[in-house]
Short mmCIF file of N, CA, C and O in Angstrom, two decimals:
data_model
loop_
_atom_site.label_atom_id
_atom_site.label_comp_id
_atom_site.label_asym_id
_atom_site.label_seq_id
_atom_site.Cartn_x
_atom_site.Cartn_y
_atom_site.Cartn_z
N MET F 256 -1.11 -26.19 14.88
CA MET F 256 0.36 -25.72 14.72
C MET F 256 0.83 -25.17 15.96
O MET F 256 0.07 -24.49 16.71
N ALA F 257 1.80 -25.72 16.26
CA ALA F 257 2.55 -25.22 17.38
C ALA F 257 3.91 -24.42 16.99
O ALA F 257 4.87 -25.25 16.65
N LEU F 258 4.00 -23.31 16.75
CA LEU F 258 5.49 -22.50 16.32
C LEU F 258 6.53 -22.98 17.36
O LEU F 258 6.24 -23.26 18.42
N ARG F 259 7.56 -23.09 16.66
CA ARG F 259 9.06 -23.37 17.43
C ARG F 259 9.68 -21.76 17.57
O ARG F 259 9.86 -21.18 16.68
N PHE F 260 9.65 -21.57 18.85
CA PHE F 260 10.19 -20.34 19.24
C PHE F 260 11.80 -20.44 18.99
O PHE F 260 12.48 -21.45 19.21
N ILE F 261 12.31 -19.33 18.18
CA ILE F 261 13.63 -19.31 17.97
C ILE F 261 14.41 -18.23 18.72
O ILE F 261 15.66 -18.61 19.58
N GLY F 262 13.93 -17.19 18.97
CA GLY F 262 14.57 -16.09 19.51
C GLY F 262 13.93 -14.80 19.54
O GLY F 262 12.91 -14.40 18.82
N ILE F 263 14.36 -13.84 20.63
CA ILE F 263 13.62 -12.56 20.97
C ILE F 263 14.80 -11.68 20.95
O ILE F 263 15.73 -11.84 21.47
N ASP F 264 14.61 -10.33 20.58
CA ASP F 264 15.36 -9.24 20.72
C ASP F 264 15.76 -9.18 22.19
O ASP F 264 14.91 -8.82 22.99
N PRO F 265 17.14 -9.26 22.45
CA PRO F 265 17.45 -9.16 24.13
C PRO F 265 17.59 -7.70 24.54
O PRO F 265 17.49 -7.67 25.60
N ASN F 266 17.57 -6.81 23.67
CA ASN F 266 17.62 -5.35 24.04
C ASN F 266 16.42 -4.68 24.19
O ASN F 266 16.35 -3.54 24.37
N THR F 267 15.19 -5.39 24.18
CA THR F 267 14.01 -4.77 24.49
C THR F 267 13.25 -5.27 25.69
O THR F 267 13.64 -6.52 26.02
N GLY F 268 12.65 -4.66 26.38
CA GLY F 268 12.14 -4.94 27.62
C GLY F 268 10.96 -6.01 27.52
O GLY F 268 10.61 -6.43 26.52
N GLY F 269 10.13 -5.99 28.61
CA GLY F 269 9.04 -6.84 28.45
C GLY F 269 7.76 -6.52 27.76
O GLY F 269 6.74 -7.14 27.95
N ASN F 270 7.74 -5.35 27.22
CA ASN F 270 6.83 -4.59 26.39
C ASN F 270 7.00 -4.94 24.95
O ASN F 270 7.33 -4.01 24.25
N GLY F 271 6.63 -6.01 24.45
CA GLY F 271 6.78 -6.31 23.11
C GLY F 271 8.05 -6.37 22.30
O GLY F 271 8.81 -5.37 22.64
N SER F 272 8.55 -7.37 21.90
CA SER F 272 9.67 -7.29 21.51
C SER F 272 10.03 -8.00 20.06
O SER F 272 9.15 -9.10 19.70
N PRO F 273 10.64 -7.56 18.97
CA PRO F 273 10.86 -8.42 17.85
C PRO F 273 11.21 -9.82 18.16
O PRO F 273 12.06 -10.09 18.77
N THR F 274 10.48 -10.83 17.55
CA THR F 274 10.69 -12.24 17.91
C THR F 274 10.45 -13.01 16.46
O THR F 274 9.86 -12.63 15.61
N VAL F 275 11.22 -14.36 16.56
CA VAL F 275 11.08 -15.14 15.54
C VAL F 275 10.86 -16.26 15.94
O VAL F 275 11.28 -16.71 16.98
N TRP F 276 9.90 -17.02 15.14
CA TRP F 276 9.64 -18.47 15.32
C TRP F 276 9.49 -19.22 13.89
O TRP F 276 9.71 -18.52 12.78
N VAL F 277 9.53 -20.61 13.87
CA VAL F 277 9.50 -21.18 12.66
C VAL F 277 8.22 -22.17 12.74
O VAL F 277 7.92 -22.89 13.73
N ASP F 278 7.55 -22.06 11.89
CA ASP F 278 6.18 -22.94 11.71
C ASP F 278 6.75 -24.54 11.31
O ASP F 278 7.44 -24.64 10.24
N PRO F 279 6.50 -25.36 12.24
CA PRO F 279 7.00 -26.69 11.83
C PRO F 279 6.19 -27.40 10.88
O PRO F 279 6.80 -28.46 10.23
N ASP F 280 5.14 -26.98 10.45
CA ASP F 280 4.39 -27.79 9.20
C ASP F 280 4.96 -27.21 7.85
O ASP F 280 4.88 -27.81 7.02
N THR F 281 5.25 -25.82 7.88
CA THR F 281 5.57 -25.45 6.53
C THR F 281 7.25 -24.93 6.49
O THR F 281 7.63 -24.59 5.51
N ALA F 282 7.71 -24.88 7.59
CA ALA F 282 9.14 -24.30 7.66
C ALA F 282 9.05 -22.80 7.47
O ALA F 282 10.17 -22.20 7.01
N ASP F 283 8.00 -22.07 7.32
CA ASP F 283 7.78 -20.52 7.26
C ASP F 283 8.48 -19.94 8.58
O ASP F 283 8.36 -20.60 9.52
N LEU F 284 9.15 -18.63 8.27
CA LEU F 284 9.38 -18.06 9.39
C LEU F 284 8.21 -17.13 9.87
O LEU F 284 7.58 -16.48 8.95
N VAL F 285 8.02 -17.15 10.99
CA VAL F 285 7.08 -16.09 11.69
C VAL F 285 7.63 -14.99 12.40
O VAL F 285 8.34 -15.44 13.44
N ILE F 286 7.64 -13.69 12.10
CA ILE F 286 8.34 -12.73 12.75
C ILE F 286 7.44 -11.69 13.13
O ILE F 286 6.55 -11.11 12.60
N GLN F 287 7.69 -11.37 14.38
CA GLN F 287 7.02 -10.09 15.02
C GLN F 287 7.94 -9.05 14.91
O GLN F 287 9.13 -9.23 15.43
N GLY F 288 7.80 -7.72 14.72
CA GLY F 288 8.67 -6.61 14.68
C GLY F 288 7.87 -5.49 14.79
O GLY F 288 6.67 -5.23 14.77
N TRP F 289 8.62 -4.47 14.69
CA TRP F 289 8.03 -3.13 14.99
C TRP F 289 7.40 -2.60 13.48
O TRP F 289 8.16 -2.79 12.56
N ARG F 290 6.48 -1.95 13.64
CA ARG F 290 5.54 -1.66 12.49
C ARG F 290 6.44 -0.32 11.84
O ARG F 290 6.87 0.35 12.50
N ALA F 291 6.76 -0.55 10.58
CA ALA F 291 7.61 0.49 9.90
C ALA F 291 6.80 1.70 10.10
O ALA F 291 5.44 1.80 9.87
N ASP F 292 7.64 2.82 9.88
CA ASP F 292 7.02 4.13 10.05
C ASP F 292 6.46 4.53 8.50
O ASP F 292 6.66 3.81 7.49
N VAL F 293 5.66 5.66 8.37
CA VAL F 293 4.88 6.17 7.11
C VAL F 293 6.12 6.19 6.06
O VAL F 293 5.61 5.68 5.05
N GLN F 294 6.96 6.85 6.34
CA GLN F 294 7.96 7.22 5.28
C GLN F 294 8.52 5.65 4.74
O GLN F 294 8.75 5.66 3.57
N THR F 295 8.92 4.81 5.63
CA THR F 295 9.39 3.63 5.31
C THR F 295 8.46 2.81 4.38
O THR F 295 8.75 2.20 3.11
N GLU F 296 7.21 2.87 4.90
CA GLU F 296 6.13 2.18 4.18
C GLU F 296 6.06 2.75 2.64
O GLU F 296 5.82 2.10 1.75
N ARG F 297 5.99 3.95 2.78
CA ARG F 297 5.82 4.81 1.39
C ARG F 297 6.92 4.36 0.63
O ARG F 297 6.75 4.16 -0.55
N GLU F 298 8.20 4.49 0.87
CA GLU F 298 9.37 4.06 0.04
C GLU F 298 9.11 2.65 -0.38
O GLU F 298 9.44 2.20 -1.67
N CYS F 299 8.72 1.61 0.33
CA CYS F 299 8.77 0.00 -0.17
C CYS F 299 7.50 0.01 -0.99
O CYS F 299 7.49 -0.55 -2.07
N ALA F 300 6.33 0.89 -0.84
CA ALA F 300 5.24 0.96 -1.81
C ALA F 300 5.72 1.38 -3.08
O ALA F 300 4.91 0.90 -4.10
N GLU F 301 6.32 2.24 -3.05
CA GLU F 301 6.83 3.07 -4.29
C GLU F 301 7.99 2.20 -5.00
O GLU F 301 8.02 2.67 -6.36
N PHE F 302 8.54 1.38 -4.55
CA PHE F 302 9.61 0.63 -5.03
C PHE F 302 9.00 -0.17 -6.24
O PHE F 302 8.25 -1.05 -6.10
N GLU F 303 9.91 -0.18 -7.64
CA GLU F 303 9.42 -0.77 -8.69
C GLU F 303 10.20 -2.02 -8.91
O GLU F 303 11.44 -2.00 -9.00
N ILE F 304 9.61 -3.21 -9.00
CA ILE F 304 10.40 -4.46 -9.13
C ILE F 304 9.70 -4.96 -10.60
O ILE F 304 8.30 -5.34 -10.62
N PRO F 305 10.42 -5.20 -11.51
CA PRO F 305 9.87 -5.66 -12.71
C PRO F 305 8.77 -6.89 -12.61
O PRO F 305 9.37 -7.83 -12.04
N GLY F 306 7.77 -6.91 -13.15
CA GLY F 306 6.89 -7.86 -13.35
C GLY F 306 6.05 -7.88 -11.90
O GLY F 306 5.20 -8.71 -11.68
N HIS F 307 6.14 -6.84 -11.04
CA HIS F 307 5.28 -6.95 -9.78
C HIS F 307 4.50 -5.43 -9.72
O HIS F 307 5.28 -4.31 -10.22
N ALA F 308 3.50 -5.34 -9.35
CA ALA F 308 2.67 -4.12 -9.03
C ALA F 308 3.28 -3.31 -7.82
O ALA F 308 3.92 -4.04 -6.94
N THR F 309 3.25 -2.08 -7.99
CA THR F 309 3.73 -1.23 -6.72
C THR F 309 2.76 -1.25 -5.61
O THR F 309 1.46 -1.75 -6.00
N GLY F 310 3.16 -1.00 -4.62
CA GLY F 310 2.16 -0.99 -3.49
C GLY F 310 2.54 -2.01 -2.48
O GLY F 310 3.22 -2.85 -2.70
N ILE F 311 1.60 -2.04 -1.16
CA ILE F 311 1.73 -2.99 -0.37
C ILE F 311 0.21 -3.81 -0.42
O ILE F 311 -0.72 -3.03 0.00
N PRO F 312 0.09 -5.08 -0.65
CA PRO F 312 -1.13 -5.53 -0.73
C PRO F 312 -1.76 -5.51 0.83
O PRO F 312 -1.12 -5.48 1.63
N THR F 313 -3.14 -5.41 0.86
CA THR F 313 -3.73 -5.30 1.98
C THR F 313 -3.53 -6.43 2.97
O THR F 313 -3.63 -6.29 4.22
N ASN F 314 -3.11 -7.52 2.65
CA ASN F 314 -2.81 -8.69 3.27
C ASN F 314 -1.28 -8.74 4.09
O ASN F 314 -1.11 -9.72 4.38
N GLU F 315 -0.74 -7.76 3.47
CA GLU F 315 0.65 -7.67 3.89
C GLU F 315 1.07 -6.26 4.79
O GLU F 315 0.18 -5.52 4.52
N THR F 316 2.30 -6.45 5.30
CA THR F 316 2.63 -5.14 6.04
C THR F 316 4.23 -4.92 5.87
O THR F 316 5.01 -6.05 5.59
N VAL F 317 4.75 -3.99 6.25
CA VAL F 317 6.20 -3.92 6.25
C VAL F 317 6.58 -3.91 7.78
O VAL F 317 6.07 -2.87 8.35
N ILE F 318 7.51 -4.50 8.16
CA ILE F 318 7.96 -4.55 9.65
C ILE F 318 9.41 -4.24 9.57
O ILE F 318 10.08 -4.37 8.45
N ARG F 319 10.06 -3.60 10.67
CA ARG F 319 11.35 -3.41 10.77
C ARG F 319 11.99 -4.16 11.82
O ARG F 319 11.45 -4.40 13.02
N ILE F 320 12.99 -4.90 11.66
CA ILE F 320 13.74 -6.04 12.46
C ILE F 320 14.97 -5.28 12.79
O ILE F 320 15.86 -4.92 11.97
N PRO F 321 15.50 -5.10 14.16
CA PRO F 321 16.84 -4.58 14.43
C PRO F 321 17.92 -5.46 13.91
O PRO F 321 17.72 -6.58 13.86
N ALA F 322 19.06 -4.86 13.51
CA ALA F 322 20.27 -5.70 13.05
C ALA F 322 20.79 -6.57 14.08
O ALA F 322 21.13 -7.68 13.65
N ARG F 323 20.51 -6.20 15.47
CA ARG F 323 20.93 -7.30 16.61
C ARG F 323 20.21 -8.58 16.35
O ARG F 323 20.69 -9.44 17.07
N LEU F 324 18.93 -8.57 15.74
CA LEU F 324 18.27 -9.99 15.61
C LEU F 324 18.76 -10.72 14.46
O LEU F 324 18.33 -11.82 14.12
N VAL F 325 19.59 -10.27 13.43
CA VAL F 325 20.07 -10.95 12.51
C VAL F 325 20.66 -12.35 12.71
O VAL F 325 20.24 -13.31 12.20
N PRO F 326 21.45 -12.54 13.76
CA PRO F 326 21.84 -13.97 14.16
C PRO F 326 20.65 -15.10 14.46
O PRO F 326 20.69 -16.04 14.13
N VAL F 327 19.25 -14.26 15.07
CA VAL F 327 18.18 -15.24 15.41
C VAL F 327 17.61 -15.61 14.07
O VAL F 327 17.23 -16.66 13.80
N LEU F 328 17.63 -14.49 13.19
CA LEU F 328 16.99 -14.81 11.75
C LEU F 328 17.68 -15.98 11.11
O LEU F 328 17.21 -16.92 10.33
N ARG F 329 19.16 -16.01 11.21
CA ARG F 329 20.14 -16.74 10.45
C ARG F 329 19.83 -18.42 11.21
O ARG F 329 19.54 -19.22 10.35
N GLU F 330 19.62 -18.24 12.49
CA GLU F 330 19.41 -19.53 13.16
C GLU F 330 17.83 -20.09 12.49
O GLU F 330 17.82 -21.31 12.29
N ALA F 331 16.88 -19.13 12.58
CA ALA F 331 15.64 -19.47 12.15
C ALA F 331 15.92 -20.23 10.64
O ALA F 331 15.08 -21.32 10.34
N CYS F 332 16.60 -19.47 9.86
CA CYS F 332 16.64 -19.88 8.49
C CYS F 332 17.29 -21.32 8.47
O CYS F 332 16.97 -22.31 7.92
N ASP F 333 18.21 -21.68 9.27
CA ASP F 333 19.10 -22.93 9.51
C ASP F 333 18.00 -23.90 9.70
O ASP F 333 17.94 -25.06 9.32
N VAL F 334 17.34 -23.59 10.92
CA VAL F 334 16.45 -24.78 11.40
C VAL F 334 15.27 -25.11 10.23
O VAL F 334 15.09 -26.20 9.93
N ALA F 335 14.65 -23.99 9.44
CA ALA F 335 13.63 -24.12 8.41
C ALA F 335 14.51 -25.09 7.20
O ALA F 335 13.78 -25.99 6.60
N GLU F 336 15.67 -24.59 6.70
CA GLU F 336 16.29 -25.26 5.76
C GLU F 336 16.63 -26.72 5.98
O GLU F 336 16.81 -27.57 5.09
N ARG F 337 17.17 -26.87 7.32
CA ARG F 337 17.53 -28.33 7.56
C ARG F 337 16.34 -29.51 7.74
O ARG F 337 16.75 -30.56 7.72
N GLY F 338 15.30 -28.94 7.67
CA GLY F 338 14.19 -29.82 7.54
C GLY F 338 13.97 -30.48 8.92
O GLY F 338 13.13 -31.56 9.02
N GLU F 339 14.60 -29.99 9.98
CA GLU F 339 14.47 -30.94 11.23
C GLU F 339 13.07 -30.66 11.82
O GLU F 339 12.63 -31.18 13.01
N LEU F 340 12.32 -29.83 11.42
CA LEU F 340 10.82 -29.50 11.58
C LEU F 340 9.77 -30.38 11.16
O LEU F 340 8.62 -30.68 11.62
N ARG F 341 10.00 -31.03 9.86
CA ARG F 341 9.18 -31.84 9.09
C ARG F 341 9.23 -33.51 9.67
O ARG F 341 10.05 -33.68 10.07
#
C-alpha cells in the first residue's frame, strides 16, 4: 500500500501536523489529527445513536481536525469518489 498524500495543515510547524491521505487500494481516507481532549472523548462516548452501543471501541479513537483543513478533506473525498485511485 502506498498512500496518496493529499494535504497537511499549513498552520502547524514541523512538529506533527493534521494530515490527510487516501488509500489507493480502498479509497479510504487516512487522517492524522490531534488527539481529542478527555471532555470531547467523553461527550462522543456518551452520545446515543439509535441501534449503536455507546462508548468508543478499543480499536477506534476520536481525533480533532482543524476547520482550516476542511478544503483538504474535500479534496480527499473528491479523489476517493472519482475512483482515480483504483
